[in-house]
XYZ file of C-alpha atoms in Angstrom:
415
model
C -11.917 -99.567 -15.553
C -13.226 -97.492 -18.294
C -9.968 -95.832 -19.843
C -6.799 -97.413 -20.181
C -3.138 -96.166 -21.274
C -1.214 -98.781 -22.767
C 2.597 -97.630 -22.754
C 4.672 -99.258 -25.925
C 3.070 -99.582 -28.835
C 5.010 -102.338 -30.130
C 4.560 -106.087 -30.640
C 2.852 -106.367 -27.192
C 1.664 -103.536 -26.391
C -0.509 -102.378 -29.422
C -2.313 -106.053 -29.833
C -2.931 -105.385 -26.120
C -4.666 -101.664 -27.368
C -6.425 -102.908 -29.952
C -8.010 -105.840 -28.172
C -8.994 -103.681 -25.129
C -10.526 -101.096 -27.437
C -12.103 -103.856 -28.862
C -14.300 -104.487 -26.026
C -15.167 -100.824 -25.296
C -12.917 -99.474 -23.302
C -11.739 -95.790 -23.837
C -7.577 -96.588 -24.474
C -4.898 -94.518 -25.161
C -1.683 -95.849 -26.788
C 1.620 -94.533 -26.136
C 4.702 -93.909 -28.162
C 7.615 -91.805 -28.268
C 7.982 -92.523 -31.824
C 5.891 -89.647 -33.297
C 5.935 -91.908 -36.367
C 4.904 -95.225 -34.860
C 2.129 -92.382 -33.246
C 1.095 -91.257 -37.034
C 0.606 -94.771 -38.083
C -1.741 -95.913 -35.550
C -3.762 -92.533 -35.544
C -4.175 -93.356 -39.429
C -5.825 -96.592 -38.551
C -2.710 -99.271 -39.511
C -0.573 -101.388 -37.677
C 3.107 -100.219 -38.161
C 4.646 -103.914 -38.293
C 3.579 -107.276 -39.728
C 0.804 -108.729 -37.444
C -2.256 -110.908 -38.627
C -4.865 -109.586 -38.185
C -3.890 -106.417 -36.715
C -4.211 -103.693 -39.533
C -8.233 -104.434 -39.870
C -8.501 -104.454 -35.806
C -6.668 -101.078 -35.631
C -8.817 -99.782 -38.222
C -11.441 -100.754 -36.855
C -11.469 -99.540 -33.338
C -9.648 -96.432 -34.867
C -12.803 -95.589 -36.474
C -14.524 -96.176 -33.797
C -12.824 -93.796 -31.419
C -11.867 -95.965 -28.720
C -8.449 -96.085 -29.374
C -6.260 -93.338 -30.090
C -1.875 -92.790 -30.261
C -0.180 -90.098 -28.245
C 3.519 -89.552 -27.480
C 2.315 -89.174 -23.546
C 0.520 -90.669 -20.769
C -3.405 -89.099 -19.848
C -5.321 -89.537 -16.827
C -6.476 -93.070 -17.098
C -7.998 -95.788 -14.884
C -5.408 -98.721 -15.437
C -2.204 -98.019 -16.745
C -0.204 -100.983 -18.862
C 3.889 -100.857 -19.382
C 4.759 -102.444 -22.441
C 7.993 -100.981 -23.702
C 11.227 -103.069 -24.634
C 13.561 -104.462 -21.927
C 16.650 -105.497 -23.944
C 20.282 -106.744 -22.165
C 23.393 -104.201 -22.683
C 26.226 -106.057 -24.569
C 27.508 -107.750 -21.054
C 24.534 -109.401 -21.059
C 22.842 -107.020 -17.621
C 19.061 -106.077 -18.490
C 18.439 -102.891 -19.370
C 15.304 -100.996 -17.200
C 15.900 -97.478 -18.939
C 12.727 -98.066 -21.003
C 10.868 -99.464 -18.092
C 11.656 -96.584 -15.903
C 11.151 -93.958 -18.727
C 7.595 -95.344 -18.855
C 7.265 -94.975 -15.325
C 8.368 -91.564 -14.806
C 6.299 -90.447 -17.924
C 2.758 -92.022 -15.941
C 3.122 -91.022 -12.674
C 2.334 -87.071 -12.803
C -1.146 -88.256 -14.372
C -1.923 -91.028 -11.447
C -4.944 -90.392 -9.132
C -5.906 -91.960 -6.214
C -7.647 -96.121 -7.233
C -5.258 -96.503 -10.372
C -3.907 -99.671 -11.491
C -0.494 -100.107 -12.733
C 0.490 -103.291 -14.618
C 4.050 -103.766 -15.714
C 3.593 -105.891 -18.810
C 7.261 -106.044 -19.886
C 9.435 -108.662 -19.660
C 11.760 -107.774 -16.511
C 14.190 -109.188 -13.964
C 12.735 -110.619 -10.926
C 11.978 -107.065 -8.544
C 11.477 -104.795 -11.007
C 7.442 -104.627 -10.040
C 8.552 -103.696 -6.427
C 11.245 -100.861 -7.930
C 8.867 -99.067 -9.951
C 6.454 -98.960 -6.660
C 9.067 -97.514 -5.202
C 9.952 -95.304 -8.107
C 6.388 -94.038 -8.441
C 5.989 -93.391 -4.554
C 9.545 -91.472 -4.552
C 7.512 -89.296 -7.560
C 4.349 -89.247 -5.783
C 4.341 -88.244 -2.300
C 0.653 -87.033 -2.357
C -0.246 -91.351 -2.912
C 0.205 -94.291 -0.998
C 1.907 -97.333 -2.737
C 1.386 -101.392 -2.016
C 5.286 -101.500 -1.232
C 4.503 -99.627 2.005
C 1.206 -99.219 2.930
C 0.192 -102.721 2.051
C -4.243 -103.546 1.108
C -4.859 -99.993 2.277
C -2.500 -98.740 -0.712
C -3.814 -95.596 -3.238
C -2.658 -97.130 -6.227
C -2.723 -101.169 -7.169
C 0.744 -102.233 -8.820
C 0.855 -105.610 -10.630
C 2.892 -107.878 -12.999
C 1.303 -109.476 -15.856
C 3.322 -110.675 -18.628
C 2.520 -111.700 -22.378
C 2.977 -115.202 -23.788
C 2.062 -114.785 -27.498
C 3.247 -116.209 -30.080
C 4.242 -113.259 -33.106
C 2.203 -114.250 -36.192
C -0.771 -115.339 -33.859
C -0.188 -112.237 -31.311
C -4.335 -111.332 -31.586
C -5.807 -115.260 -31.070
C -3.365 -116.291 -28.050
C -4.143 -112.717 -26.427
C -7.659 -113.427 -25.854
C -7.203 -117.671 -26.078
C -3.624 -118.043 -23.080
C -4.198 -118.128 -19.747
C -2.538 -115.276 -18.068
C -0.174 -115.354 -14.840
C -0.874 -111.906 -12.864
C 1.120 -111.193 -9.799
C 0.379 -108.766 -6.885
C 2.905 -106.931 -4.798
C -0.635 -107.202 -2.903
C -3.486 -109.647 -3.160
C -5.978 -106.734 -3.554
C -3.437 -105.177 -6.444
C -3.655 -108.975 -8.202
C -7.450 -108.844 -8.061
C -7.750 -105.774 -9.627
C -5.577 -106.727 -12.599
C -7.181 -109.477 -12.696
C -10.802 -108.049 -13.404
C -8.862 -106.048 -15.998
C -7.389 -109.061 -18.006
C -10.822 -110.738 -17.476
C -12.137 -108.198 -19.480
C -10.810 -109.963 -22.702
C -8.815 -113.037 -21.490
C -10.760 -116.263 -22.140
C -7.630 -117.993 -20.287
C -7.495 -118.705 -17.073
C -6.237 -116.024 -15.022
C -3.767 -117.434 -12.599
C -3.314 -114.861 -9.160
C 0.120 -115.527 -7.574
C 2.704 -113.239 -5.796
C 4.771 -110.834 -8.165
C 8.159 -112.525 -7.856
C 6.385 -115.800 -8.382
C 4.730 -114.293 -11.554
C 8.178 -111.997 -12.630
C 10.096 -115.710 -12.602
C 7.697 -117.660 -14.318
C 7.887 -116.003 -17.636
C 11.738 -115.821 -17.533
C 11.161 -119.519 -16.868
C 9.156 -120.148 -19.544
C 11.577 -119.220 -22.317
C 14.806 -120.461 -20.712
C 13.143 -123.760 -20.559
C 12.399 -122.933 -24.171
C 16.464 -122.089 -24.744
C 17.513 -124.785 -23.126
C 15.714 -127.391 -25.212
C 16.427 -125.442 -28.389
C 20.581 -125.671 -27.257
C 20.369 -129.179 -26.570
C 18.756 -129.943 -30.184
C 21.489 -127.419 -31.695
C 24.752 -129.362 -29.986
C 23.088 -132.465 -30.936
C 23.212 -131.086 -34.301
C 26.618 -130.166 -33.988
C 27.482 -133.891 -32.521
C 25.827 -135.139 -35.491
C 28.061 -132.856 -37.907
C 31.427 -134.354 -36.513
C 29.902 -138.033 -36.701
C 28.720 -138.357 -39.817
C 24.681 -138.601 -38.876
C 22.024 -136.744 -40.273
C 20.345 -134.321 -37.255
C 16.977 -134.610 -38.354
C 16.626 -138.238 -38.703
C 18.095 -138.799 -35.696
C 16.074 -136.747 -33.899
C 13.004 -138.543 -35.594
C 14.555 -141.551 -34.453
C 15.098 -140.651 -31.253
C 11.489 -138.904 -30.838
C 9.639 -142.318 -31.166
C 10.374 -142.844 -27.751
C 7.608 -142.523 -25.444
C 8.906 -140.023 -23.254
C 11.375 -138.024 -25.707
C 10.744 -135.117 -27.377
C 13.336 -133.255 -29.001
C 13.160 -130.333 -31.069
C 14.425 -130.185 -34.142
C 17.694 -127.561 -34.431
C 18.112 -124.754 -36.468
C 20.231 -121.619 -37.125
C 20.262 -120.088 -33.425
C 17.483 -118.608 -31.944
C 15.949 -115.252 -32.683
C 12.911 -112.795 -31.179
C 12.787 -110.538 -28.198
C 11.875 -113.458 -25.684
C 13.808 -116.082 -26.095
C 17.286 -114.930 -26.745
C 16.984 -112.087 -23.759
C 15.409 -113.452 -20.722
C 17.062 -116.282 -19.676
C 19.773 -113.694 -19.150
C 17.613 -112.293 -16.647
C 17.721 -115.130 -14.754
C 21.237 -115.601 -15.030
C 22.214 -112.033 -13.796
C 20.353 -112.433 -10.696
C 21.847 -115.621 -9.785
C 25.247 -116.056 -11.949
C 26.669 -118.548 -9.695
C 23.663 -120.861 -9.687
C 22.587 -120.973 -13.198
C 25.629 -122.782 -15.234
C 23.056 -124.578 -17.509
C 21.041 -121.890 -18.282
C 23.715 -119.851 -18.870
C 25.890 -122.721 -21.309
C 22.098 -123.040 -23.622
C 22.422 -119.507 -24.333
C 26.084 -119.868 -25.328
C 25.551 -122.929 -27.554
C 22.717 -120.915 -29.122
C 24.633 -117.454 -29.818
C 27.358 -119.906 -31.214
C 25.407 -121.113 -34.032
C 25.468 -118.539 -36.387
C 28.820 -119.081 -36.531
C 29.095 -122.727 -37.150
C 26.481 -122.076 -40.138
C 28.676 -119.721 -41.376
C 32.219 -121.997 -41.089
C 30.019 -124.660 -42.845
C 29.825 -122.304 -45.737
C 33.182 -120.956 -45.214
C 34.419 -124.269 -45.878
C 32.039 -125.162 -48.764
C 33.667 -122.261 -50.191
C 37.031 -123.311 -50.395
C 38.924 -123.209 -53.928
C 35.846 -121.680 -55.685
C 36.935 -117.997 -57.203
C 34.968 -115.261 -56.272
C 31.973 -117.752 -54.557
C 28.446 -116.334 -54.684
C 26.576 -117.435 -51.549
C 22.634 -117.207 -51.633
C 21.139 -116.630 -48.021
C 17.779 -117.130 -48.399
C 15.853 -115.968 -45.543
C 16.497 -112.547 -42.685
C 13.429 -113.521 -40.120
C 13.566 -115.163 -37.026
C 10.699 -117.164 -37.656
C 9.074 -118.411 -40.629
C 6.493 -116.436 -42.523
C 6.594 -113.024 -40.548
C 8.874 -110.275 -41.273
C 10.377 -109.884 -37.407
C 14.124 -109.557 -37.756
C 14.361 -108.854 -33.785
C 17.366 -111.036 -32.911
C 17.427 -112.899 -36.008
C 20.192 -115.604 -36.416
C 19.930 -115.506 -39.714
C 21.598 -111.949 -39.813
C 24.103 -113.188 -38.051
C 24.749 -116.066 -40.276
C 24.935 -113.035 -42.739
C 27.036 -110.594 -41.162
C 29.416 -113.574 -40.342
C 30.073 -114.088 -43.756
C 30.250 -110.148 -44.851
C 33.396 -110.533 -42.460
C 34.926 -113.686 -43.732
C 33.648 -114.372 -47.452
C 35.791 -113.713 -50.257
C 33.041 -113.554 -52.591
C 29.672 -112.341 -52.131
C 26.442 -112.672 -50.652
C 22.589 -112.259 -52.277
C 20.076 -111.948 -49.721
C 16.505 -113.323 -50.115
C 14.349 -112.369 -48.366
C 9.982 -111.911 -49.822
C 9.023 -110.229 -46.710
C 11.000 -106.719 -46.611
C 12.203 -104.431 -49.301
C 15.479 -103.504 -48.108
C 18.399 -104.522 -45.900
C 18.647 -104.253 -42.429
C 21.295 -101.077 -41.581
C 23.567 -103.695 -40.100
C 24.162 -105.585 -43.319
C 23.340 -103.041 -45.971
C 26.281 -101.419 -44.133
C 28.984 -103.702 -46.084
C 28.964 -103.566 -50.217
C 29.318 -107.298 -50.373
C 25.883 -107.897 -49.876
C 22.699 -107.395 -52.150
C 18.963 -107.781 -51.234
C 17.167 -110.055 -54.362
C 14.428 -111.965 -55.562
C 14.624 -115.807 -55.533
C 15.007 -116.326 -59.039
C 17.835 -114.076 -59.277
C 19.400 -115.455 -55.711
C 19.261 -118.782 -57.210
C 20.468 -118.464 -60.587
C 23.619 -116.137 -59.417
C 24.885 -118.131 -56.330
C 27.376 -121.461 -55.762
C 26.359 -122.287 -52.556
C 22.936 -121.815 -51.120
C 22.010 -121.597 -47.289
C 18.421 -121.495 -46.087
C 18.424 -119.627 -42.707
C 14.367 -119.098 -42.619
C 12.173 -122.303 -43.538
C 9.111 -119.428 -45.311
C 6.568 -121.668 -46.765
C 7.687 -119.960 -49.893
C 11.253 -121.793 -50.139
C 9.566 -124.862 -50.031
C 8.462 -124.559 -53.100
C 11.778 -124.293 -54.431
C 11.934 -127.106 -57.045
C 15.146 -129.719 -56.818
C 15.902 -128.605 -60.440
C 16.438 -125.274 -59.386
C 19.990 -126.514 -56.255
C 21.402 -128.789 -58.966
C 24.766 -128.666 -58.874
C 25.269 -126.235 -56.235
C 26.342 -126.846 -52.565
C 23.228 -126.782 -50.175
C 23.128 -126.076 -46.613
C 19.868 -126.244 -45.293
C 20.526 -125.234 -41.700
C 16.418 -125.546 -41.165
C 16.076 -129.600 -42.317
C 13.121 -128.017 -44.846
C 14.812 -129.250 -48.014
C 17.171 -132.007 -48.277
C 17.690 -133.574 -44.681
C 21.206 -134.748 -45.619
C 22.527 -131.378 -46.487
């Protein structure tokens, strides 16, 4: 496999370019965002990545990878595009099967086809079947089995954004086959830059176990965020009680936070959920208790508010995570657009790693993106949504005498 199209040139999918490029193959990137397309062809990463600008460069200068806003002929194929849930919570496969329909006029007869997207269990074996209804002229693994013309497989990321380039190459990888012959031949693809293991299991063993993965993750994050909330009502600190509680042998409890943000976490345990909605009341409840928090953040501060004219409420942090600039599910904008809705006062929004709102708040006049001096000097209350290395090294002298909620336990694990 000499040339390969990587479709989505996003979180996933351009990391995935830049390190196949890296090793020599001949890849193509695809985007339908000319802009996105502009970016990369100028040899930059269009989001925050380590590491990712000087790898793009580089293999940018070198010629082995190059942005386009379509699919060429191509010896592997990779899908990488979003798969987001509508607002009832179904997943949405329109970008899945754009990406589809846009490959298969340029598919030839020994191609590979890896879905790399997060996607509901069966969505490997629909886009054979998509592809074959396109392609009469091929054979597909669906139907005609080992002796198929083109190899279909699932093979979905596990990276952690902020370290996307180091756990592509380092995690072992979990590549399922609608064949065994269509999981061997992704697998001498990933093996071209995985130093993980790569695992070869069926394709609805492999769709499942990365929905798995992060609704174990959601789960354990809910039960450390109703803890929280039991806490609240009780009178106990969270955080020491979880440190408490985590010198048992055989407990492990994460520590709770604002909600839970990113494209992973906060969408694919819904997955699970709509194919099963009558046998997954737990996994369904942790995403509830997590989508709640936001809220109870903001009726802490709500109530803090109380009796103060005209409050002045400093959010410091937008990210999901610290120290990146991904806002993609953030519940820190939801803390904020809570209180756009219910504050009668206003809100100064810190965050070091973007120079402007997100459309979503900057919608509403009652909210105003500044620096942390000016955050901290202006507001009454102060709520850290993002622990960023650099609000630690906010000094005590500068929360004296105004009301702290620290819904991260970076600062003062009382408040």
């Amino acid at each position: 496999m000499n040339r390969v199209c990587v479709i989505g040139l996003g979180y996933v999918g351009l990391p995935t370019a830049a390190v196949l490029a890296s090793r020599g193959m001949e890849v193509v990137g695809v985007d339908i965002d000319p802009a996105r397309v502009e970016v990369v062809n100028s040899g930059r990463s269009p989001f925050d990545e380590w590491g990712l600008d000087s790898l793009v460069a580089n293999v940018v200068s070198a010629g082995t990878l190059t942005a386009r806003g379509e699919p060429s002929l191509a010896d592997a194929y990779i899908v990488a595009v979003p798969t987001p849930i509508r607002t009832n919570q179904s997943p949405d496969l329109s970008y899945v099967r754009a990406a589809v329909d846009s490959l298969a006029p340029a598919l030839r007869r020994g191609n590979l086809v890896v879905v790399e997207s997060t996607c509901p269990v069966g969505t490997t074996e629909e886009v054979c079947a998509r592809l074959a209804a396109s392609r009469r002229d091929l054979t597909f693994p669906h139907t005609a089995g080992e002796a198929s013309d083109v190899h279909v497989a699932y093979c979905a990321e596990r990276i952690l954004p902020g370290n996307a380039l180091e756990e592509l190459i380092a995690n072992d990888r979990i590549i399922g086959g609608v064949t065994p012959a269509c999981a061997e031949a992704a697998k001498r693809l990933y093996e071209a830059f995985a130093e993980g293991v790569c695992h070869v299991t069926s394709v609805r063993t492999a769709e499942l176990t990365k929905l798995a993965e992060n609704a174990f993750r959601d789960v354990n994050v809910a039960f450390a965020n109703e803890l929280s909330l039991v806490c609240r009502s009780l009178g106990v600190d969270p955080w020491e009680l979880v440190g408490l509680a985590n010198r048992h042998p055989r407990v492990e409890i994460l520590n709770p936070g604002p909600g839970v943000g990113g494209h992973c976490i906060p969408v694919d345990p819904w997955f699970i959920a709509a194919a099963a909605p009558d046998l997954t009341p737990l996994i369904q409840t942790a995403r509830q208790v997590n989508d709640g928090m936001p809220k109870a953040i903001a009726d802490r501060v709500i109530a803090e508010c109380e009796g103060l004219d005209n409050p002045v409420v400093a959010c410091l942090g937008l990210a999901y995570k610290a120290n990146t600039a991904d806002l993609r599910e953030s519940p820190a904008i939801e803390v904020i657009k809570e209180l756009q809705k219910r504050l009668k006062g206003r809100v100064v929004v810190v965050e070091p790693s973007v120079c402007k709102l997100p459309d979503e708040i900057a919608a509403h006049t009652n909210a105003k993106l500044v620096g942390i001096g000016e955050g901290l000097a202006a507001s009454d209350v102060v709520v850290l949504l993002t622990d960023h290395d650099t609000f630690a090294e906010i000094g005590e002298e500068s929360l004296v005498s105004k009301v702290v909620i620290d819904s991260r336990g970076m600062w003062d694990r009382t408040g």
